[in-house]
Amino acid sequence: MSVVKDGEHLIYKDPAGNTIKFFDYKGIPFPIFPGNMTKRMAKLPNFKVRPDDVYICGYVKSGTNWVWEVTNMLLSGLTENISNNKQSMMLEIKDAEELDDKPSPRVLNTHLLLPDLPKDIFAKNSRIIYLLRNPKDVCVSHFHHDLGLSGLYQYNGDWQNYFQLWLDGHVDYGSWFDYVRHWEEELKLHPNLNVHVLHYENLKLNFIEEARKLASFFGVERDKQFYERLAEKCDFKTMKAFKDDCYTEVENTFWRNNKPNFFRKGVVGDWKTHFTVAQNEQFDAILKERLRGSQLQFTYEG
Ligand code: A3P
């Protein structure tokens, strides 16, 4: 599998020769978001952190859009879907000046590793939600994301070939295995960090219970009726119907056929409709090797 470094870009080829192109951020492939990525990323360490900021962190396709909606509603106490999208508050997409103008409390989000987050999150003891999802569902969701966002990735491969790209970490934000191991180590190094760990599968299985835990992390109290409405408004079908229309014309053009697909299926276990038996065996062997010594555990069935 070949890798070409072209200035500030990285270009990878899948086994069939289909290319996928990224911004080279310290050797990790990042999406080439609009604007000046080099300048934006250079400014991030000194981003002005506020005491009431929330940072949602997780590898791509772990459910950030969902948790962003839940978090906004929990903080505001209002159970109306947000007529904006989480990309509007994403550290890698928006310039610091634009985020500086956003009202508090800001629900920011990112796929960065902990050492690359704004330096002040340590001093200000910022609230961080660290989001995890089982890697087989992440891999499938990631495939549809990279194929769908043709304006960003210009990728035209199929599942069989993408699978190898993903295992090799030649996808946006690099290797999932590296990402979760890195975070696990960093969280051990910073035991006092204000972090709430949330698994996609738990939110799916016990939505209200997990939402209550989040509320307690934020120090807010909401009543039974609020949680019932929250569950309705943040249900996959309701969110898809509402949020698919919350993208600007320009954002739509990044997607194949101008149709955003952040809200695709929203289930646990969709990997079973994609993985062959051989792929599953290969994945399990790599997972075993790469997570050796890790405390991480995942749920693969819905
Ligand atoms: P699928 O592609 O498996 O459907 P992210 O927001 O980090 O990009 O993650 C996207 C994944 O979260 C997608 O997974 C998407 O469908 C799922 N998702 C979004 N909103 C959801 C919701 N309300 N309930 C369950 N899953 C949701």
PDB file of C-alpha atoms in Angstrom, residues 8-10 21-33 36-39 41:
ATOM      1  CA  GLU A   8       1.197  19.416   3.580  1.00  0.00           C
ATOM      2  CA  HIS A   9      -0.911  16.550   2.199  1.00  0.00           C
ATOM      3  CA  LEU A  10      -0.815  12.776   2.557  1.00  0.00           C
ATOM      4  CA  LYS A  21      -6.205  12.484   0.444  1.00  0.00           C
ATOM      5  CA  PHE A  22      -5.569  14.216   3.788  1.00  0.00           C
ATOM      6  CA  PHE A  23      -3.950  17.122   5.571  1.00  0.00           C
ATOM      7  CA  ASP A  24      -0.769  15.977   7.333  1.00  0.00           C
ATOM      8  CA  TYR A  25      -1.114  16.964  10.988  1.00  0.00           C
ATOM      9  CA  LYS A  26       2.028  15.789  12.786  1.00  0.00           C
ATOM     10  CA  GLY A  27       2.024  12.658  10.629  1.00  0.00           C
ATOM     11  CA  ILE A  28      -1.666  11.895  11.304  1.00  0.00           C
ATOM     12  CA  PRO A  29      -4.042  12.158   8.327  1.00  0.00           C
ATOM     13  CA  PHE A  30      -6.666  14.841   8.977  1.00  0.00           C
ATOM     14  CA  PRO A  31      -9.509  15.903   6.672  1.00  0.00           C
ATOM     15  CA  ILE A  32      -8.676  18.871   4.472  1.00  0.00           C
ATOM     16  CA  PHE A  33     -11.299  21.167   5.930  1.00  0.00           C
ATOM     17  CA  ASN A  36      -6.232  27.486   6.195  1.00  0.00           C
ATOM     18  CA  MET A  37      -5.699  24.255   8.136  1.00  0.00           C
ATOM     19  CA  THR A  38      -2.036  24.969   8.851  1.00  0.00           C
ATOM     20  CA  LYS A  39      -2.832  28.313  10.454  1.00  0.00           C
ATOM     21  CA  MET A  41      -4.084  24.018  13.830  1.00  0.00           C
TER      22      MET A  41
END
